[in-house]
mmCIF file of C-alpha atoms in Angstrom:
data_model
loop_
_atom_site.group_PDB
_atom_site.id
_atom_site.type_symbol
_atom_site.label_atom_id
_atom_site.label_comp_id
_atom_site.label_asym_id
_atom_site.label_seq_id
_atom_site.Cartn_x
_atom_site.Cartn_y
_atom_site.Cartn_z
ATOM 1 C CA UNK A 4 0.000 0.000 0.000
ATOM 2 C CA UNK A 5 1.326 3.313 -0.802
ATOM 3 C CA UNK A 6 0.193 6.826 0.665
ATOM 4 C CA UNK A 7 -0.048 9.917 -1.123
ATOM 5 C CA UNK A 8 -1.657 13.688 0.029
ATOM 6 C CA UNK A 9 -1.971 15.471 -3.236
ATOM 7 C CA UNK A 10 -3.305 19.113 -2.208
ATOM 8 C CA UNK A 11 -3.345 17.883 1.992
ATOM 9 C CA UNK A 12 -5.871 15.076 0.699
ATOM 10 C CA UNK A 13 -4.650 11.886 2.145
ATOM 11 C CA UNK A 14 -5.161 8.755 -0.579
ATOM 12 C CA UNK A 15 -4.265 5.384 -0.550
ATOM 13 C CA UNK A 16 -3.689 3.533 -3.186
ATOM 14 C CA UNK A 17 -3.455 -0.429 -4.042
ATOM 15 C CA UNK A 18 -2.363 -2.009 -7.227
ATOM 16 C CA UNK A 19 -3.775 -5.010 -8.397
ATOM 17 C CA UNK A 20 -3.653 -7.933 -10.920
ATOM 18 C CA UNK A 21 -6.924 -9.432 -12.582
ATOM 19 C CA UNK A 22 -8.024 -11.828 -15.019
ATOM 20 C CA UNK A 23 -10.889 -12.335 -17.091
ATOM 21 C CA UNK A 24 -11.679 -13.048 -20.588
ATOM 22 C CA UNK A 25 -14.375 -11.358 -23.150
ATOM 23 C CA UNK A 26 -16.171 -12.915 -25.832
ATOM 24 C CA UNK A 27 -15.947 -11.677 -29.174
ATOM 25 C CA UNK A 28 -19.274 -11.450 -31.545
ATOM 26 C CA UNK A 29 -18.643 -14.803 -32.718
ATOM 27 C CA UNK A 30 -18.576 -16.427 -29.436
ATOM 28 C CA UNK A 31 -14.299 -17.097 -29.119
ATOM 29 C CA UNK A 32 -12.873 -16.225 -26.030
ATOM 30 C CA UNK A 33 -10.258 -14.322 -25.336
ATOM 31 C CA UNK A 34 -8.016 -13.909 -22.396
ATOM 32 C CA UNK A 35 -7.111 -10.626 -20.921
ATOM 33 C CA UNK A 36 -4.692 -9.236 -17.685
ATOM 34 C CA UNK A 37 -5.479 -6.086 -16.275
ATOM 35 C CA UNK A 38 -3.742 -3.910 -13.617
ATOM 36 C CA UNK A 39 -5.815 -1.705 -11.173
ATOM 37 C CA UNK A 40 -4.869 1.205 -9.289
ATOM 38 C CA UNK A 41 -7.677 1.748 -6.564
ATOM 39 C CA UNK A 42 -7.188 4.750 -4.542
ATOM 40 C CA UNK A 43 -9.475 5.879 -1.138
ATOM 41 C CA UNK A 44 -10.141 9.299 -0.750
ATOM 42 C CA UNK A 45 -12.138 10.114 2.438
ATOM 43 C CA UNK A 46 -15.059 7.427 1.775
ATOM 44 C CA UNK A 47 -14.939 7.634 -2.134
ATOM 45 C CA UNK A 48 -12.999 5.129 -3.986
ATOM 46 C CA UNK A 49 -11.591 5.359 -7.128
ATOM 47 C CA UNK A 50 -10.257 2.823 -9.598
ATOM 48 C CA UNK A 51 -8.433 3.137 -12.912
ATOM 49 C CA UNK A 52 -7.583 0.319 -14.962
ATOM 50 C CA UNK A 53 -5.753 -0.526 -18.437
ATOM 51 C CA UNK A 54 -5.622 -3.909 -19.987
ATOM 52 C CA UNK A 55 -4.526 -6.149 -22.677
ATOM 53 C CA UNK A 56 -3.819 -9.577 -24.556
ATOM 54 C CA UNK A 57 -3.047 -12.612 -21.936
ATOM 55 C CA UNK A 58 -0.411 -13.977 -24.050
ATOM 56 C CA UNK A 59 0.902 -10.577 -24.408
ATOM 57 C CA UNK A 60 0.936 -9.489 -20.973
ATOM 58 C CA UNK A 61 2.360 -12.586 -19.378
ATOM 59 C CA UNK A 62 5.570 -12.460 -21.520
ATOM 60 C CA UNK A 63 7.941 -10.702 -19.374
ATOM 61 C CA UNK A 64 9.917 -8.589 -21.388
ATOM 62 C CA UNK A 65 7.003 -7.786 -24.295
ATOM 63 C CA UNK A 66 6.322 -4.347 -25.599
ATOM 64 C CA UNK A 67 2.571 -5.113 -24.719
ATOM 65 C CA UNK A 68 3.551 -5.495 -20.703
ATOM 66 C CA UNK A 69 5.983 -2.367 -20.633
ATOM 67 C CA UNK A 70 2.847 -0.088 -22.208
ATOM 68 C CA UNK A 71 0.732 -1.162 -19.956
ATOM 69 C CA UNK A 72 2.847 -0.692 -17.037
ATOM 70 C CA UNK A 73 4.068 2.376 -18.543
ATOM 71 C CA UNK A 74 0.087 3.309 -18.981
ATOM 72 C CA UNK A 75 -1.262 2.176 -15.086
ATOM 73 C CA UNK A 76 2.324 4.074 -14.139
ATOM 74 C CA UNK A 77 0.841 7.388 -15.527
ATOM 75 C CA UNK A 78 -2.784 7.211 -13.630
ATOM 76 C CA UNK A 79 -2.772 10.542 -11.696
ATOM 77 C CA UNK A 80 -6.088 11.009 -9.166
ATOM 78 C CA UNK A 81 -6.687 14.947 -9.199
ATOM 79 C CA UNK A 82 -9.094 15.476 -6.417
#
């Protein structure tokens, strides 16, 4: 957990991993990874989220992982 008090309003924030799949129009599904920031402020909670290809975002060192890291890296909660 990580704290942060942009403008003297105390957040937290938590970073999280999901799965889940979608189904196209033709029925297929498709795996996906997501990462979540979720950040408290006072009794509101806020959650941002970017995802992509499973394949993708499991290989380590892929271009696909390092934009979305790059992308959930940028999230900034202006309160």
């Amino acid at each position: 957990v990580l704290s942060e008090c942009p403008r003297d309003t105390c957040a937290t924030r938590r970073r999280f991993k999901i799965k889940y799949a979608t189904v196209t129009g033709n029925g297929l599904r498709v795996e996906r990874r997501a990462l979540v920031d979720a950040y408290q402020v006072e009794n509101d909670i806020y959650m941002l989220m970017t995802s992509s290809n499973a394949i993708k975002f499991d290989q380590k060192d892929s271009r696909e992982r390092e934009t979305v890291e790059n992308i959930v890296d940028s999230f900034v909660l202006d309160v």
